[in-house]
Amino acid sequence: MLAVDLRAGQRAAFAISVTIASAATFCEWLGHEINIIDTPGHVDFTIEVERSLRVLDGAILVLCSVGGVQSQSITVDQQMKRYRVPGIAFINKCDRSGADPSRVIAQLRTKLGHNAVALQIPIGLEMNFQGVVDLIDMKALYFEGENGEGVRTEEIPAGLRDEAAAKRAELIEAASMFSDELMEAALEEREIPREMLIAALRTGTIRRELTPVLMGSAYKNKAVQPLLDAVCALLPCPADVENTALDMDHDEAPVTLASDPAKPVVALAFKLEDGPYGQLTYIRVYQGRIAKGSTIVNVRTGKKVKVGRVVRMHADQMEDIEAISAGYIGALFGIECASGDTFVSPGVNLTMTSMYVPEPVISLAIVPKDNKAQVNMSKALNRFTKEDPTFRCRVDAETNETIIEGMGELHLEIIVDRMKREFNVEANVGKPQVAYRETVRKTVTDVEGKFVRQSGGKGQYGHVVFTLEPQESGKGFEFVDEIKGGVVPREYIPAVEKGVVEALTSGVLAGYPVVDVKVRLTFGSYHDVDSSEQAFKMAAIFGFKEAARKANPVILEPMMAVEVETPEDYAGTVMGDLSSRRGMVQGMDDMVGGGKAIKAEVPLSEMFGYATTLRSMTQGRATYTMEFKHYSEAPKNVAEAIVAARAK
């Protein structure tokens, strides 16, 4: 996946899925500066794609001409929709055996719901792939030289002229929906100027109502140049995108930002990493200009920071620059902050909305071998928590073990490995554990929570009455104040909510966090002398626990979307194994060149060690991908086993 941030006449930024941590570089193309942010493709490190898309203005969805739209493609597409990032598609690997760009375009329409339209058709496929026909200029493009650097323009081969004419007609029809002028010219069968067609395509792309499709072979640099041309021509620059911040002085009212270096600074720190000279903070400037020696304020902490070194990144190399202006991406040294912090000019109190952070689904216990390792582990955990919003750590109250949580086995393996390599932490690591959740299935009303203590002097008195009800999956927690007549004074209501929030961290069945519930505070009472915030907080904790016990509590387990690609001979075996893991097979598609793609939904708890099992049952010929989908109620026998295990 490529994500793009294009500054009109100056700048673009990309993200490419290859590694486990994002990296940045830049180049120039036809008067545009292009920032490249390299992000991982593995689903365990999806936060790298999230934060890149959070700060970028456009995207290139890279698809394999053989594999087509896969599960990772669907995930990235959902992320693009979440941040309303317009995009174009690039069908790669047209020189591979089984390449079929037309099938991939059809999948873009059916699987992702895109209004996809081809800007090119291939000249030959597989081993015979030579170049592309440009349907805008109606010319054949061939790419020569060791790195495909030479672009040769020819007339369209005779055998492709009819197809090219038909595809151009489709292109014009799709683009005409975004330009009355173009539609009129098409209806009157007038010659359509290149600029008119590109303007219509750009409008449709920026509105996210059209997805232009290009194709080529990136490995051999065939048709990369037209792709860069399309980035410059079709994707938005900062001036085309309305970015907003929240005004913290006026009840978080939205404020539209201007991509203007003369205005006060508003910038977002979207990624942190350890550099050779301390913390390196990647930052996108939405408004204003961050110059070397200037002072900026971290909105979250309120601390003023003097900017020392400002750099532009080239992978692991860096170039010192004087400033980062609005619309640009750069990096700062020596800035203490967390991922997602907003920086502003002194006197400004605006904050950017945070990015979506998925909840961890897996955990493991880690115990340092000695005191030195304990100190180093604390440093490591602080660092990783700041760098990675999907990584969490906590101390188990019962066992006093440090528990780390993340998005998958690989995610936590990398964390543990970095602890050993970068921080010299020698530790014993437990087996991965599933991050279960609890919720309720029944509404209960008029449940009391009381906290009364008398010990001589001033006592403690808090009394609340709750209604607890379930919410739909994924809706989270909601607290509703329905107190009338002042039976619970206004000043104690926040303490009640705080108590409920604290109680949510530990459910009544097995001590897992409680999700998707609504609490209504309906009644209560107070004492003129003995009531306090602490008393009402404790009453809320007791009341919620009592309500949860009465509301048919259940265990939720994370369900994973699993896709297995296997030779047809092993398809039955694979499906049988998935079923034995409590999986629900949801479909099976034919693969180009033979084989089956099996899609299933399987509990995470049943997928540990699956890679080894899959290799064994298919003689190493099958592969799989897995990503979190949703939480689902665990069967009764599974839930009982979970509760029993936690009770030990």
XYZ file of C-alpha atoms in Angstrom:
648
model
C 0.000 0.000 0.000
C 1.222 3.436 -0.865
C -0.089 6.508 0.922
C 0.514 9.895 -0.643
C 0.688 13.468 0.663
C 1.161 15.761 -2.315
C 2.011 19.460 -1.928
C 0.923 21.362 -5.020
C 3.927 21.819 -7.244
C 6.261 20.705 -4.474
C 5.553 17.620 -2.420
C 4.116 14.081 -2.168
C 4.378 11.346 0.490
C 4.001 7.556 0.146
C 3.752 4.489 2.405
C 4.883 1.063 1.154
C 4.134 -2.228 2.896
C 7.305 -4.227 3.404
C 8.823 -4.220 6.888
C 7.806 -4.327 10.566
C 8.393 -0.629 11.249
C 7.832 2.366 9.026
C 10.767 4.305 7.574
C 10.906 7.455 5.487
C 12.776 8.830 2.489
C 12.056 11.293 -0.344
C 12.713 11.980 -4.022
C 11.681 14.483 -6.678
C 9.448 14.015 -9.717
C 8.621 16.688 -12.264
C 8.997 19.549 -9.825
C 7.301 17.714 -6.961
C 9.099 16.583 -3.816
C 7.949 13.106 -2.835
C 8.189 11.780 0.736
C 8.113 8.006 0.948
C 6.953 6.341 4.182
C 7.635 2.631 4.171
C 5.104 0.729 6.299
C 4.793 -2.983 7.163
C 2.348 -5.285 5.464
C 1.918 -7.754 8.327
C -1.401 -7.298 10.128
C 0.307 -7.378 13.572
C 1.872 -4.018 12.684
C -1.226 -2.416 11.210
C -0.755 0.642 13.480
C 2.097 1.707 11.167
C -0.370 1.931 8.279
C -2.951 3.621 10.547
C -0.653 6.437 11.598
C 0.671 6.946 8.078
C -2.831 7.292 6.675
C -3.712 9.601 9.579
C -1.226 12.222 8.374
C -1.354 11.703 4.594
C -3.756 13.086 2.037
C -3.924 10.360 -0.621
C -3.090 6.710 -1.193
C -2.027 4.200 -3.796
C -3.537 0.783 -3.209
C -1.010 -1.695 -4.613
C -2.536 -5.007 -5.718
C -0.947 -8.140 -7.127
C -2.093 -8.964 -10.650
C -2.112 -12.658 -9.655
C -3.375 -12.609 -6.066
C -5.776 -9.706 -6.587
C -7.722 -8.275 -3.656
C -6.628 -10.223 -0.558
C -7.525 -9.971 3.121
C -4.748 -7.412 3.748
C -6.109 -5.328 0.857
C -9.531 -5.249 2.520
C -7.980 -4.142 5.823
C -6.021 -1.316 4.173
C -9.112 -0.244 2.234
C -11.055 0.002 5.504
C -8.264 2.127 6.972
C -8.374 4.429 3.939
C -12.142 4.804 4.373
C -11.738 5.516 8.110
C -9.569 8.563 7.382
C -11.400 9.431 4.148
C -8.181 9.170 2.145
C -8.712 9.276 -1.643
C -6.693 6.820 -3.660
C -5.649 5.329 -6.960
C -4.892 1.647 -7.558
C -1.748 0.124 -9.046
C -1.900 -3.475 -10.266
C 1.630 -4.776 -9.855
C 3.489 -7.866 -11.112
C 1.933 -7.915 -14.577
C 4.959 -9.944 -15.703
C 4.162 -12.855 -13.357
C 2.644 -16.114 -14.470
C -1.137 -15.955 -14.040
C -1.304 -12.151 -14.221
C -4.820 -10.903 -15.001
C -5.360 -7.155 -14.387
C -8.965 -7.242 -15.655
C -9.854 -9.791 -12.944
C -8.292 -7.530 -10.284
C -10.300 -4.519 -11.534
C -13.461 -6.642 -11.245
C -12.477 -7.549 -7.643
C -11.951 -3.855 -6.837
C -15.571 -3.328 -7.821
C -17.123 -6.409 -6.214
C -14.998 -6.964 -3.076
C -14.138 -3.374 -2.171
C -17.071 -1.555 -3.758
C -14.836 0.858 -5.701
C -15.908 2.657 -8.850
C -12.721 1.403 -10.528
C -11.805 2.537 -14.023
C -8.680 1.575 -15.999
C -6.389 4.370 -17.234
C -4.222 1.780 -19.001
C -4.344 -1.632 -20.628
C -1.322 -3.970 -20.679
C 0.738 -4.691 -23.780
C 1.211 -8.411 -23.311
C 1.120 -10.232 -19.982
C 3.276 -12.615 -17.977
C 6.633 -13.161 -19.746
C 5.394 -11.105 -22.702
C 4.598 -7.974 -20.676
C 6.221 -5.090 -22.578
C 4.440 -1.932 -21.488
C 1.039 -0.259 -21.308
C -1.389 1.633 -23.495
C -2.150 5.060 -22.008
C -5.915 5.533 -22.480
C -5.738 9.283 -21.813
C -3.210 10.088 -24.535
C -3.983 6.933 -26.585
C -0.319 6.041 -26.948
C 1.678 2.875 -26.303
C 4.400 3.239 -23.659
C 7.443 0.928 -23.596
C 10.047 0.955 -20.826
C 13.661 0.315 -21.741
C 17.040 0.251 -20.023
C 18.334 -1.719 -17.065
C 15.994 0.079 -14.658
C 13.146 0.832 -17.019
C 14.293 4.451 -17.061
C 13.790 4.956 -20.799
C 10.178 5.604 -21.838
C 9.484 5.055 -25.534
C 6.197 6.320 -26.955
C 4.734 4.557 -29.984
C 1.428 4.180 -31.767
C -0.926 1.593 -30.256
C -0.290 -1.900 -31.703
C -2.922 -2.845 -34.285
C -4.158 -5.820 -32.257
C -4.980 -3.597 -29.270
C -6.636 -0.621 -30.999
C -10.217 -1.868 -30.722
C -9.790 -2.814 -27.056
C -8.114 0.527 -26.311
C -10.957 2.443 -27.997
C -13.567 0.518 -25.983
C -11.710 1.028 -22.680
C -11.226 4.743 -23.410
C -14.968 5.050 -23.984
C -15.548 3.432 -20.560
C -13.018 5.837 -19.013
C -14.712 8.899 -20.521
C -18.144 7.673 -19.427
C -16.945 7.211 -15.830
C -15.131 10.566 -15.737
C -18.056 12.467 -17.300
C -20.040 11.938 -14.069
C -17.749 14.562 -12.515
C -17.748 17.162 -15.284
C -20.757 18.576 -17.157
C -18.378 19.992 -19.752
C -16.862 16.557 -20.379
C -20.291 14.926 -20.558
C -21.459 17.478 -23.103
C -18.333 16.966 -25.240
C -18.780 13.187 -25.103
C -22.459 13.355 -26.093
C -21.619 15.635 -29.011
C -18.729 13.311 -29.953
C -16.299 16.224 -29.925
C -12.590 15.725 -29.374
C -11.904 15.696 -25.639
C -8.885 17.732 -24.484
C -6.455 15.925 -22.204
C -6.756 18.605 -19.501
C -10.549 18.272 -19.395
C -10.371 14.503 -18.899
C -7.691 14.722 -16.197
C -9.616 17.462 -14.348
C -12.721 15.258 -14.239
C -10.705 12.237 -13.073
C -9.069 14.343 -10.365
C -12.441 15.597 -9.124
C -13.842 12.056 -8.890
C -10.705 10.769 -7.164
C -10.601 13.524 -4.531
C -14.314 12.998 -3.815
C -13.527 9.277 -3.273
C -16.176 8.391 -5.859
C -13.726 7.129 -8.481
C -10.648 4.896 -8.321
C -8.326 5.252 -11.341
C -6.393 2.039 -12.012
C -2.867 1.805 -13.416
C -0.708 -1.275 -13.952
C 2.877 -2.395 -14.427
C 5.804 -4.240 -12.869
C 7.503 -2.292 -10.091
C 10.347 -4.810 -9.723
C 11.480 -4.086 -13.279
C 10.388 -0.421 -13.123
C 7.913 -0.886 -15.929
C 5.128 1.750 -15.879
C 6.323 3.377 -12.657
C 6.733 6.733 -14.413
C 3.037 6.961 -15.430
C 2.133 6.041 -11.852
C 4.135 9.002 -10.532
C 2.523 11.207 -13.183
C -0.886 10.054 -11.919
C 0.087 10.834 -8.311
C 0.918 14.401 -9.292
C -2.129 14.822 -11.540
C -4.926 13.057 -9.637
C -4.220 12.937 -5.914
C -4.882 15.926 -3.646
C -2.425 18.487 -2.351
C -2.872 19.888 1.188
C -4.879 22.798 -0.186
C -7.462 20.327 -1.535
C -8.001 18.652 1.845
C -9.863 20.218 4.744
C -8.029 19.396 7.960
C -9.613 20.304 11.285
C -8.403 20.627 14.861
C -10.364 20.865 18.107
C -10.366 24.121 20.066
C -9.768 23.097 23.698
C -10.759 26.574 24.947
C -14.230 26.358 23.378
C -15.622 22.885 24.198
C -13.581 21.177 21.478
C -15.256 23.113 18.694
C -13.814 22.136 15.292
C -11.451 24.654 13.691
C -10.492 24.458 10.011
C -6.734 24.639 9.494
C -5.062 26.493 6.645
C -2.030 25.053 4.866
C -0.258 28.372 5.396
C 3.262 28.714 6.878
C 2.474 32.226 8.140
C -0.235 31.078 10.563
C 0.309 29.644 14.092
C 1.754 26.131 14.199
C -0.462 23.041 14.418
C 1.416 19.764 13.929
C 0.949 16.092 14.794
C 3.671 13.717 16.029
C 2.686 10.455 14.411
C 5.704 8.215 14.961
C 8.599 7.923 17.407
C 11.800 5.958 17.178
C 15.168 5.803 18.898
C 17.756 7.592 16.766
C 21.526 7.822 17.215
C 21.079 11.203 18.955
C 18.015 10.458 21.077
C 14.314 10.278 20.307
C 13.403 10.983 16.692
C 9.892 12.365 16.324
C 8.217 12.192 12.903
C 5.851 15.112 12.493
C 3.291 16.377 9.968
C 2.783 20.132 9.976
C -0.792 21.065 9.097
C -0.481 24.809 9.673
C 2.387 27.217 10.304
C 6.102 26.492 10.201
C 8.384 24.695 12.666
C 11.859 26.211 12.366
C 15.107 25.357 14.080
C 15.313 27.350 17.336
C 11.559 28.057 17.511
C 9.387 27.277 20.538
C 6.376 24.967 20.338
C 3.994 23.613 22.986
C 2.895 20.007 23.579
C -0.880 20.369 24.032
C -1.208 17.152 26.054
C 1.410 18.058 28.657
C 1.339 21.855 28.370
C 5.162 21.902 28.237
C 7.075 24.336 26.033
C 9.753 22.794 23.834
C 12.590 24.524 22.004
C 13.191 22.944 18.615
C 16.808 21.938 18.141
C 17.556 19.833 15.108
C 15.126 19.576 12.168
C 15.738 16.826 9.595
C 14.340 15.245 6.486
C 14.704 11.464 6.460
C 16.294 9.209 3.848
C 15.734 5.733 5.372
C 18.494 5.530 8.030
C 20.196 8.699 6.714
C 19.029 12.210 7.432
C 19.403 15.660 5.935
C 19.434 18.742 8.163
C 16.943 21.395 7.086
C 16.020 24.797 8.488
C 12.265 24.285 8.879
C 9.197 22.158 8.185
C 6.382 24.175 6.619
C 2.641 23.501 6.424
C 1.852 20.424 4.328
C 5.275 18.888 4.895
C 6.535 15.894 6.821
C 9.843 15.931 8.700
C 11.446 14.845 11.950
C 12.639 16.543 15.144
C 15.370 15.493 17.553
C 15.270 15.801 21.310
C 11.506 16.320 21.636
C 9.917 14.413 24.524
C 6.426 13.353 23.551
C 4.180 10.371 22.855
C 2.857 9.118 19.531
C -0.258 11.142 18.632
C 0.703 14.340 20.534
C -0.199 17.700 19.002
C 2.289 20.600 18.916
C 1.191 24.240 18.563
C 2.547 27.774 18.793
C 2.545 29.324 22.306
C -0.870 30.788 23.102
C -2.725 28.353 20.824
C -4.819 25.559 22.382
C -5.803 23.350 19.457
C -5.447 19.583 19.270
C -5.676 17.144 16.367
C -8.028 14.202 16.654
C -6.256 11.003 17.525
C -5.877 8.015 15.226
C -7.856 4.799 15.591
C -5.989 2.329 17.804
C -7.212 -1.286 17.804
C -7.347 -3.110 21.130
C -4.671 -5.767 21.835
C -5.832 -9.369 21.428
C -2.924 -11.322 22.889
C -0.740 -11.094 25.981
C 2.125 -12.846 27.711
C 3.903 -12.663 31.039
C 7.532 -11.573 31.210
C 9.694 -11.892 34.321
C 13.179 -10.301 34.470
C 15.936 -12.592 35.756
C 17.534 -10.055 38.119
C 17.358 -6.470 39.371
C 19.496 -5.127 36.530
C 17.188 -6.758 33.992
C 14.207 -5.276 35.892
C 15.580 -1.736 35.529
C 16.371 -2.246 31.842
C 12.956 -3.790 31.220
C 11.224 -0.740 32.735
C 13.169 1.509 30.347
C 12.280 -0.738 27.404
C 8.568 -0.877 28.254
C 8.385 2.915 28.651
C 10.033 3.333 25.265
C 7.813 0.808 23.467
C 4.629 2.223 25.019
C 5.515 5.695 23.726
C 6.437 4.387 20.276
C 3.573 1.965 19.666
C -0.034 2.787 20.687
C -1.098 -0.874 20.139
C 1.421 -2.113 22.714
C 0.261 -2.175 26.336
C 1.847 -3.336 29.569
C 0.498 -3.796 33.080
C 1.298 -5.584 36.327
C -0.982 -8.466 37.324
C -2.298 -7.636 40.795
C -2.444 -11.302 41.861
C 0.825 -12.689 40.508
C 2.819 -9.429 40.377
C 3.988 -10.458 36.893
C 4.484 -7.908 34.128
C 1.975 -8.586 31.339
C 2.639 -7.245 27.837
C -0.179 -7.049 25.294
C -0.130 -6.662 21.519
C -1.767 -7.411 18.175
C -0.389 -10.908 17.564
C 2.313 -13.475 18.286
C 4.791 -11.869 15.886
C 4.194 -8.437 17.404
C 5.109 -9.651 20.898
C 8.023 -11.747 19.593
C 9.523 -8.612 18.052
C 8.997 -6.680 21.309
C 10.765 -9.387 23.358
C 13.587 -9.589 20.827
C 14.066 -5.788 20.933
C 14.192 -5.932 24.730
C 17.080 -8.377 24.532
C 18.965 -6.648 21.684
C 18.475 -2.956 22.465
C 18.085 -2.959 26.256
C 19.985 -6.113 27.297
C 16.979 -7.540 29.161
C 17.357 -11.148 30.263
C 13.912 -12.450 31.093
C 11.711 -15.526 31.256
C 8.787 -15.282 28.879
C 5.502 -17.107 29.465
C 3.167 -18.605 26.879
C 0.957 -16.233 24.903
C -2.459 -15.625 26.474
C -5.643 -14.526 24.783
C -7.046 -11.109 25.732
C -10.608 -12.098 26.631
C -13.323 -9.578 27.486
C -16.540 -9.682 29.503
C -19.958 -8.169 28.881
C -23.575 -8.623 29.971
C -26.565 -10.013 28.104
C -29.474 -8.810 30.269
C -30.773 -5.448 31.469
C -31.101 -5.078 35.238
C -32.710 -2.143 37.029
C -32.618 -0.601 40.488
C -29.372 -2.219 41.600
C -27.970 -0.543 44.712
C -24.391 0.236 45.606
C -23.637 1.440 49.123
C -20.493 2.433 50.917
C -20.999 3.235 54.594
C -18.211 3.439 57.154
C -18.353 4.742 60.733
C -15.123 4.953 62.688
C -15.531 7.473 65.417
C -15.120 10.859 63.772
C -16.225 11.719 60.249
C -17.658 8.680 58.500
C -18.113 7.709 54.839
C -21.475 7.559 53.074
C -22.232 6.967 49.414
C -25.374 5.444 47.902
C -26.202 4.961 44.204
C -28.828 3.071 42.222
C -27.985 1.793 38.728
C -29.618 0.416 35.629
C -27.150 -1.737 33.665
C -27.862 -2.733 30.092
C -25.907 -4.353 27.240
C -24.825 -2.426 24.143
C -24.243 -3.645 20.623
C -20.809 -5.095 19.916
C -18.081 -2.491 19.503
C -20.102 0.406 20.945
C -18.033 0.536 24.147
C -19.024 2.044 27.485
C -21.632 4.736 28.062
C -22.543 6.478 31.329
C -25.865 8.328 31.599
C -26.724 10.660 34.461
C -30.509 10.454 35.102
C -30.483 11.942 38.611
C -33.417 14.223 39.378
C -34.164 16.311 42.439
C -30.556 16.382 43.644
C -30.687 13.006 45.437
C -27.032 12.689 44.409
C -25.346 16.132 44.422
C -23.841 17.318 41.136
C -20.333 17.424 42.566
C -20.386 13.650 43.207
C -21.567 12.556 39.734
C -18.015 12.556 38.189
C -16.817 10.409 41.122
C -19.608 7.915 40.408
C -18.601 7.693 36.751
C -14.940 7.330 37.754
C -15.887 4.434 40.049
C -17.786 2.667 37.250
C -14.867 3.125 34.841
C -12.532 1.622 37.432
C -14.897 -1.326 37.945
C -14.914 -1.974 34.185
C -11.261 -3.001 34.320
C -12.089 -6.227 36.121
C -15.206 -8.273 35.342
C -17.093 -10.507 37.773
C -16.509 -13.809 35.958
C -12.770 -14.017 35.392
C -11.465 -10.514 35.999
C -11.246 -9.504 32.319
C -12.169 -5.956 31.195
C -15.889 -5.329 30.688
C -16.983 -3.856 27.337
C -20.132 -2.741 25.519
C -22.314 -1.778 28.484
C -24.444 1.245 29.377
C -24.816 2.393 32.984
C -27.678 4.699 33.967
C -27.426 6.430 37.333
C -31.097 6.684 38.332
C -31.215 7.294 42.093
C -29.173 7.482 45.277
C -28.791 9.338 48.551
C -26.188 11.295 50.472
C -25.241 12.483 53.944
C -24.629 16.156 54.641
C -21.487 15.436 56.649
C -20.221 11.971 55.752
C -20.593 11.956 51.959
C -17.487 12.456 49.835
C -16.198 11.815 46.326
C -14.304 8.755 47.568
C -17.439 7.329 49.198
C -19.481 7.700 46.005
C -16.670 6.252 43.931
C -16.576 3.143 46.160
C -20.375 2.895 46.113
C -20.280 2.970 42.289
C -17.707 0.153 42.207
C -19.814 -2.032 44.525
C -23.010 -1.173 42.643
C -21.575 -1.994 39.240
C -20.147 -5.327 40.418
C -23.539 -6.273 41.882
C -25.355 -5.233 38.709
C -22.919 -7.164 36.504
C -23.472 -10.354 38.530
C -27.244 -10.068 37.978
C -27.096 -9.135 34.279
C -26.104 -12.547 32.861
C -22.347 -11.863 32.425
C -20.549 -13.708 29.603
C -17.002 -14.170 28.332
C -16.079 -12.735 24.927
C -13.220 -14.177 22.881
C -11.402 -12.561 19.940
C -12.321 -14.036 16.559
C -9.793 -13.935 13.740
C -10.376 -13.695 9.991
C -8.180 -16.458 8.582
C -7.380 -16.944 4.896
C -5.493 -20.076 3.823
C -4.056 -20.535 0.324
C -3.495 -24.210 -0.326
C -3.091 -26.682 -3.229
C -6.455 -28.225 -4.075
C -5.323 -31.695 -2.889
C -5.127 -30.434 0.693
C -8.237 -28.208 0.715
C -10.401 -30.825 2.465
C -7.758 -31.462 5.122
C -7.316 -27.736 5.785
C -11.071 -27.151 6.092
C -11.426 -30.112 8.448
C -8.620 -28.783 10.638
C -10.153 -25.291 10.752
C -13.502 -26.806 11.782
C -11.783 -28.782 14.551
C -10.463 -25.457 15.871
C -14.052 -24.189 16.278
C -13.665 -22.303 13.019
C -16.514 -21.355 10.674
C -15.514 -21.738 7.027
C -17.080 -18.810 5.164
C -16.072 -19.518 1.611
C -13.599 -21.045 -0.795
C -12.379 -19.424 -4.016
C -10.378 -20.802 -6.911
C -6.875 -19.389 -7.232
C -5.215 -18.431 -10.490
C -2.915 -21.227 -11.515
C -4.690 -23.792 -9.335
C -5.270 -24.128 -5.628
C -7.934 -22.882 -3.235
C -8.245 -19.811 -1.048
C -10.217 -20.785 2.060
C -11.709 -18.064 4.272
C -12.755 -18.792 7.824
C -13.464 -17.195 11.173
C -11.581 -18.902 14.012
C -11.104 -18.109 17.727
C -7.621 -16.782 18.441
C -7.181 -19.278 21.287
C -7.298 -22.121 18.746
C -4.699 -20.631 16.381
C -1.511 -20.871 18.455
C 1.065 -22.948 16.605
C -1.086 -23.065 13.466
C 1.814 -22.235 11.138
C 3.631 -25.449 12.098
C 0.472 -27.556 11.786
C -0.371 -26.082 8.378
C 3.118 -26.757 7.032
C 2.944 -30.331 8.298
C -0.453 -31.166 6.795
C 0.308 -29.591 3.381
C 3.997 -30.535 3.029
C 4.892 -26.872 3.403
C 2.891 -25.810 0.331
C 0.123 -23.770 2.028
C 0.285 -20.271 3.479
C -2.106 -18.290 5.645
C -2.874 -14.787 6.879
C -4.774 -13.883 10.015
C -6.177 -10.663 11.457
C -8.500 -9.671 14.275
C -12.150 -9.359 13.230
C -14.365 -8.972 16.300
C -15.201 -10.274 19.758
C -17.778 -13.027 20.033
C -19.402 -14.807 22.981
C -17.447 -17.892 23.976
C -19.355 -21.213 24.123
C -20.418 -22.258 27.611
C -17.828 -25.037 27.981
C -15.024 -22.731 26.790
C -16.155 -19.950 29.126
C -16.251 -22.343 32.088
C -12.709 -23.500 31.282
C -11.509 -19.880 31.101
C -13.105 -19.025 34.464
C -11.660 -22.176 36.056
C -8.173 -21.409 34.716
C -8.300 -17.878 36.118
C -9.442 -19.173 39.506
C -6.294 -21.312 39.941
